[in-house]
PDB file of C-alpha atoms in Angstrom:
ATOM      1  CA  MET A   1     -25.611  -7.549 -19.033  1.00 65.00           C
ATOM      2  CA  GLY A   2     -23.463 -10.650 -19.546  1.00 77.00           C
ATOM      3  CA  ASP A   3     -23.696 -13.889 -17.646  1.00 87.00           C
ATOM      4  CA  ARG A   4     -20.572 -13.098 -15.587  1.00 86.00           C
ATOM      5  CA  GLU A   5     -21.958  -9.710 -14.566  1.00 89.00           C
ATOM      6  CA  GLU A   6     -25.303 -11.225 -13.588  1.00 90.00           C
ATOM      7  CA  ARG A   7     -23.662 -13.937 -11.492  1.00 89.00           C
ATOM      8  CA  PHE A   8     -21.437 -11.387  -9.769  1.00 91.00           C
ATOM      9  CA  SER A   9     -24.343  -8.997  -9.142  1.00 93.00           C
ATOM     10  CA  GLU A  10     -26.298 -11.839  -7.575  1.00 92.00           C
ATOM     11  CA  ALA A  11     -23.338 -12.727  -5.336  1.00 91.00           C
ATOM     12  CA  PHE A  12     -22.992  -9.064  -4.376  1.00 94.00           C
ATOM     13  CA  ARG A  13     -26.692  -8.724  -3.493  1.00 95.00           C
ATOM     14  CA  ALA A  14     -26.747 -12.032  -1.619  1.00 94.00           C
ATOM     15  CA  HIS A  15     -23.617 -11.464   0.484  1.00 94.00           C
ATOM     16  CA  TYR A  16     -22.986  -7.722   0.831  1.00 96.00           C
ATOM     17  CA  GLY A  17     -24.848  -7.331   4.136  1.00 95.00           C
ATOM     18  CA  GLU A  18     -23.392 -10.351   5.869  1.00 92.00           C
ATOM     19  CA  LEU A  19     -19.911  -9.564   4.565  1.00 93.00           C
ATOM     20  CA  THR A  20     -20.215  -6.024   5.955  1.00 95.00           C
ATOM     21  CA  ARG A  21     -21.306  -7.404   9.328  1.00 93.00           C
ATOM     22  CA  PHE A  22     -18.441  -9.948   9.262  1.00 90.00           C
ATOM     23  CA  VAL A  23     -15.902  -7.157   8.755  1.00 92.00           C
ATOM     24  CA  ALA A  24     -17.626  -4.786  11.217  1.00 93.00           C
ATOM     25  CA  ARG A  25     -17.255  -7.359  14.017  1.00 90.00           C
ATOM     26  CA  ARG A  26     -13.511  -7.593  13.402  1.00 87.00           C
ATOM     27  CA  ALA A  27     -12.272  -4.194  12.267  1.00 87.00           C
ATOM     28  CA  PRO A  28     -12.542  -0.549  13.311  1.00 89.00           C
ATOM     29  CA  SER A  29     -15.612   1.102  11.835  1.00 91.00           C
ATOM     30  CA  ARG A  30     -13.509   3.611   9.881  1.00 90.00           C
ATOM     31  CA  ILE A  31     -12.155   0.888   7.576  1.00 90.00           C
ATOM     32  CA  VAL A  32     -15.216  -1.367   7.178  1.00 94.00           C
ATOM     33  CA  ASP A  33     -16.472   0.251   3.959  1.00 95.00           C
ATOM     34  CA  ASP A  34     -12.996   0.193   2.422  1.00 94.00           C
ATOM     35  CA  VAL A  35     -12.480  -3.470   3.283  1.00 94.00           C
ATOM     36  CA  VAL A  36     -15.836  -4.467   1.811  1.00 96.00           C
ATOM     37  CA  ALA A  37     -15.238  -2.407  -1.338  1.00 96.00           C
ATOM     38  CA  ASP A  38     -11.760  -3.887  -1.795  1.00 95.00           C
ATOM     39  CA  THR A  39     -13.171  -7.353  -1.204  1.00 95.00           C
ATOM     40  CA  PHE A  40     -15.684  -7.025  -4.014  1.00 95.00           C
ATOM     41  CA  ALA A  41     -13.117  -5.392  -6.309  1.00 95.00           C
ATOM     42  CA  THR A  42     -10.775  -8.347  -5.723  1.00 94.00           C
ATOM     43  CA  ALA A  43     -13.623 -10.812  -6.147  1.00 93.00           C
ATOM     44  CA  TRP A  44     -14.609  -9.212  -9.457  1.00 93.00           C
ATOM     45  CA  ARG A  45     -11.081  -9.630 -10.803  1.00 91.00           C
ATOM     46  CA  ARG A  46     -11.019 -13.296  -9.761  1.00 87.00           C
ATOM     47  CA  PHE A  47     -14.645 -14.235 -10.464  1.00 83.00           C
ATOM     48  CA  ASP A  48     -14.047 -16.264 -13.616  1.00 75.00           C
ATOM     49  CA  PRO A  49     -14.389 -19.111 -13.277  1.00 75.00           C
ATOM     50  CA  GLU A  50     -17.023 -18.643 -10.603  1.00 70.00           C
ATOM     51  CA  PRO A  51     -15.951 -20.270  -7.338  1.00 74.00           C
ATOM     52  CA  THR A  52     -17.893 -23.324  -6.217  1.00 78.00           C
ATOM     53  CA  HIS A  53     -18.779 -21.862  -2.832  1.00 86.00           C
ATOM     54  CA  VAL A  54     -19.075 -18.091  -3.218  1.00 89.00           C
ATOM     55  CA  ARG A  55     -19.865 -17.166   0.390  1.00 89.00           C
ATOM     56  CA  PRO A  56     -16.770 -18.661   2.103  1.00 88.00           C
ATOM     57  CA  TRP A  57     -14.645 -17.505  -0.833  1.00 91.00           C
ATOM     58  CA  LEU A  58     -15.821 -13.906  -0.283  1.00 92.00           C
ATOM     59  CA  PHE A  59     -15.240 -14.214   3.463  1.00 91.00           C
ATOM     60  CA  ALA A  60     -11.683 -15.439   2.838  1.00 91.00           C
ATOM     61  CA  ILE A  61     -11.000 -12.484   0.546  1.00 92.00           C
ATOM     62  CA  ALA A  62     -12.491 -10.085   3.109  1.00 92.00           C
ATOM     63  CA  TYR A  63     -10.391 -11.633   5.861  1.00 90.00           C
ATOM     64  CA  ASN A  64      -7.187 -11.176   3.851  1.00 90.00           C
ATOM     65  CA  VAL A  65      -8.068  -7.629   2.781  1.00 93.00           C
ATOM     66  CA  MET A  66      -8.933  -6.763   6.370  1.00 89.00           C
ATOM     67  CA  ARG A  67      -5.632  -8.170   7.670  1.00 87.00           C
ATOM     68  CA  THR A  68      -3.721  -6.157   5.099  1.00 88.00           C
ATOM     69  CA  GLN A  69      -5.534  -2.943   5.967  1.00 87.00           C
ATOM     70  CA  LEU A  70      -5.173  -3.550   9.705  1.00 83.00           C
ATOM     71  CA  ARG A  71      -1.415  -4.071   9.280  1.00 82.00           C
ATOM     72  CA  GLY A  72      -1.215  -0.770   7.439  1.00 78.00           C
ATOM     73  CA  LEU A  73      -3.354   0.924  10.052  1.00 75.00           C
ATOM     74  CA  GLY A  74      -1.173  -0.559  12.784  1.00 69.00           C
ATOM     75  CA  ARG A  75       1.965   0.782  11.108  1.00 71.00           C
ATOM     76  CA  TRP A  76       0.448   4.273  10.931  1.00 68.00           C
ATOM     77  CA  GLU A  77      -0.641   4.149  14.570  1.00 67.00           C
ATOM     78  CA  SER A  78       2.749   2.825  15.641  1.00 67.00           C
ATOM     79  CA  LEU A  79       4.443   5.597  13.689  1.00 65.00           C
ATOM     80  CA  GLN A  80       2.200   8.149  15.373  1.00 69.00           C
ATOM     81  CA  ILE A  81       3.062   6.733  18.801  1.00 70.00           C
ATOM     82  CA  ARG A  82       6.787   6.835  18.008  1.00 66.00           C
ATOM     83  CA  MET A  83       6.482  10.393  16.705  1.00 68.00           C
ATOM     84  CA  ASP A  84       4.571  11.459  19.817  1.00 67.00           C
ATOM     85  CA  ALA A  85       7.267   9.877  22.017  1.00 71.00           C
ATOM     86  CA  GLU A  86      10.097  11.700  20.246  1.00 68.00           C
ATOM     87  CA  PRO A  87      11.265  14.810  22.016  1.00 69.00           C
ATOM     88  CA  PRO A  88      10.573  17.914  19.974  1.00 63.00           C
ATOM     89  CA  LEU A  89      13.461  19.145  17.881  1.00 54.00           C
ATOM     90  CA  PRO A  90      15.096  22.368  18.972  1.00 60.00           C
ATOM     91  CA  PRO A  91      13.982  25.233  16.708  1.00 56.00           C
ATOM     92  CA  SER A  92      17.314  25.390  14.835  1.00 50.00           C
ATOM     93  CA  ASP A  93      17.242  21.634  14.091  1.00 52.00           C
ATOM     94  CA  LEU A  94      13.587  21.772  13.077  1.00 47.00           C
ATOM     95  CA  ALA A  95      14.330  23.884   9.999  1.00 50.00           C
ATOM     96  CA  ASP A  96      17.084  21.457   8.932  1.00 53.00           C
ATOM     97  CA  GLU A  97      14.801  18.458   9.492  1.00 52.00           C
ATOM     98  CA  VAL A  98      11.980  20.015   7.433  1.00 50.00           C
ATOM     99  CA  ALA A  99      14.439  20.905   4.653  1.00 52.00           C
ATOM    100  CA  LEU A 100      15.765  17.326   4.595  1.00 56.00           C
ATOM    101  CA  ARG A 101      12.282  15.835   4.406  1.00 69.00           C
ATOM    102  CA  THR A 102      11.324  18.270   1.664  1.00 74.00           C
ATOM    103  CA  ASP A 103      14.454  17.286  -0.261  1.00 78.00           C
ATOM    104  CA  VAL A 104      13.629  13.582   0.060  1.00 79.00           C
ATOM    105  CA  VAL A 105      10.032  14.127  -1.056  1.00 79.00           C
ATOM    106  CA  GLU A 106      11.181  16.207  -4.011  1.00 81.00           C
ATOM    107  CA  ALA A 107      13.848  13.678  -5.029  1.00 83.00           C
ATOM    108  CA  PHE A 108      11.409  10.786  -4.658  1.00 82.00           C
ATOM    109  CA  GLY A 109       8.847  12.637  -6.773  1.00 83.00           C
ATOM    110  CA  ARG A 110      11.370  13.047  -9.582  1.00 85.00           C
ATOM    111  CA  LEU A 111      12.016   9.289  -9.804  1.00 87.00           C
ATOM    112  CA  ARG A 112      10.364   7.129 -12.442  1.00 90.00           C
ATOM    113  CA  ALA A 113       7.152   5.454 -11.319  1.00 86.00           C
ATOM    114  CA  ALA A 114       8.839   2.029 -11.459  1.00 89.00           C
ATOM    115  CA  ASP A 115      11.586   3.193  -9.060  1.00 92.00           C
ATOM    116  CA  GLN A 116       9.004   4.748  -6.739  1.00 88.00           C
ATOM    117  CA  GLU A 117       7.069   1.464  -6.648  1.00 86.00           C
ATOM    118  CA  VAL A 118      10.145  -0.657  -5.879  1.00 90.00           C
ATOM    119  CA  LEU A 119      11.170   1.675  -3.053  1.00 88.00           C
ATOM    120  CA  SER A 120       7.607   1.879  -1.716  1.00 83.00           C
ATOM    121  CA  LEU A 121       7.303  -1.903  -1.515  1.00 83.00           C
ATOM    122  CA  ALA A 122      10.520  -2.084   0.498  1.00 86.00           C
ATOM    123  CA  VAL A 123      10.094   0.945   2.735  1.00 84.00           C
ATOM    124  CA  TRP A 124       6.386   1.675   3.179  1.00 79.00           C
ATOM    125  CA  GLU A 125       4.878  -1.751   2.642  1.00 77.00           C
ATOM    126  CA  GLU A 126       7.796  -3.488   4.418  1.00 81.00           C
ATOM    127  CA  LEU A 127       7.534  -6.498   2.117  1.00 84.00           C
ATOM    128  CA  GLU A 128      10.170  -9.199   2.171  1.00 88.00           C
ATOM    129  CA  THR A 129      12.191  -9.665  -1.021  1.00 91.00           C
ATOM    130  CA  ALA A 130      10.158 -12.666  -2.212  1.00 89.00           C
ATOM    131  CA  GLU A 131       6.855 -10.896  -1.491  1.00 85.00           C
ATOM    132  CA  ALA A 132       7.871  -7.722  -3.315  1.00 86.00           C
ATOM    133  CA  ALA A 133       9.132  -9.772  -6.244  1.00 88.00           C
ATOM    134  CA  GLN A 134       5.778 -11.543  -6.407  1.00 86.00           C
ATOM    135  CA  VAL A 135       3.932  -8.209  -6.417  1.00 80.00           C
ATOM    136  CA  LEU A 136       6.082  -7.007  -9.322  1.00 85.00           C
ATOM    137  CA  GLY A 137       5.917 -10.338 -11.135  1.00 87.00           C
ATOM    138  CA  CYS A 138       9.667 -10.887 -11.228  1.00 90.00           C
ATOM    139  CA  SER A 139      12.277 -13.061  -9.548  1.00 93.00           C
ATOM    140  CA  SER A 140      13.725 -12.159  -6.167  1.00 93.00           C
ATOM    141  CA  ARG A 141      17.078 -11.505  -7.819  1.00 95.00           C
ATOM    142  CA  ALA A 142      15.518  -9.135 -10.375  1.00 94.00           C
ATOM    143  CA  TYR A 143      13.708  -7.317  -7.568  1.00 93.00           C
ATOM    144  CA  LEU A 144      16.947  -6.873  -5.606  1.00 94.00           C
ATOM    145  CA  VAL A 145      18.640  -5.449  -8.700  1.00 95.00           C
ATOM    146  CA  ARG A 146      15.720  -3.045  -9.257  1.00 95.00           C
ATOM    147  CA  LEU A 147      15.801  -2.027  -5.595  1.00 95.00           C
ATOM    148  CA  HIS A 148      19.542  -1.385  -5.689  1.00 95.00           C
ATOM    149  CA  ARG A 149      19.202   0.724  -8.825  1.00 95.00           C
ATOM    150  CA  ALA A 150      16.220   2.655  -7.442  1.00 94.00           C
ATOM    151  CA  ARG A 151      18.115   3.432  -4.240  1.00 93.00           C
ATOM    152  CA  ARG A 152      21.101   4.608  -6.261  1.00 93.00           C
ATOM    153  CA  ARG A 153      18.884   6.842  -8.428  1.00 92.00           C
ATOM    154  CA  LEU A 154      17.174   8.265  -5.325  1.00 90.00           C
ATOM    155  CA  SER A 155      20.561   9.026  -3.814  1.00 90.00           C
ATOM    156  CA  THR A 156      21.619  10.754  -7.037  1.00 91.00           C
ATOM    157  CA  MET A 157      18.368  12.745  -7.159  1.00 86.00           C
ATOM    158  CA  LEU A 158      18.733  13.694  -3.497  1.00 84.00           C
ATOM    159  CA  ALA A 159      22.304  14.882  -4.061  1.00 85.00           C
ATOM    160  CA  ALA A 160      21.152  16.943  -7.063  1.00 80.00           C
ATOM    161  CA  THR A 161      18.275  18.426  -5.068  1.00 70.00           C
ATOM    162  CA  THR A 162      20.652  19.299  -2.225  1.00 68.00           C
ATOM    163  CA  ARG A 163      23.157  20.890  -4.615  1.00 66.00           C
ATOM    164  CA  ARG A 164      20.378  22.968  -6.180  1.00 64.00           C
ATOM    165  CA  ALA A 165      19.249  24.121  -2.737  1.00 58.00           C
ATOM    166  CA  ASP A 166      22.826  24.999  -1.795  1.00 61.00           C
ATOM    167  CA  VAL A 167      23.267  27.036  -4.992  1.00 58.00           C
ATOM    168  CA  GLN A 168      19.970  28.827  -4.438  1.00 61.00           C
ATOM    169  CA  GLY A 169      20.910  29.494  -0.811  1.00 61.00           C
ATOM    170  CA  ALA A 170      24.256  30.952  -1.884  1.00 60.00           C
ATOM    171  CA  ARG A 171      22.474  33.308  -4.298  1.00 62.00           C
ATOM    172  CA  SER A 172      20.216  34.678  -1.553  1.00 58.00           C
TER     173      SER A 172
END
């Protein structure tokens, strides 16, 4: 085992328990293990050069990971609340709604991975332009161009998926 691995293993052994307790006091129990695992995965990627003060450095990473996961969890819970508050669709509209969602999922799945990522950062992650650009390692302008193109391709794919469904429906 190399020196880096030994130093990281020692940091892991020394701080795993207290880091887990730190997160457990601040986050729902269902995400504690994920936060701690993501914390050490992030720390491993950033471990060279070894930070001067490992313990507070790990706590800062855990705090940021936890905030990110809690935001995501909050968005899911908020979505669930909004969905629960929506009146149920009448049976005739329900079939149309399911068909539309299926079309969107199918069209999205046919996009290139790069287009899916750009759209995901904007829609699911709700990142601002500068944040999404930073994630992708490009300028804000380049991100906006990629987003515009990805939206256009999704629209084209959705139209093609809808046309295919219409043709298949006409054949039935």
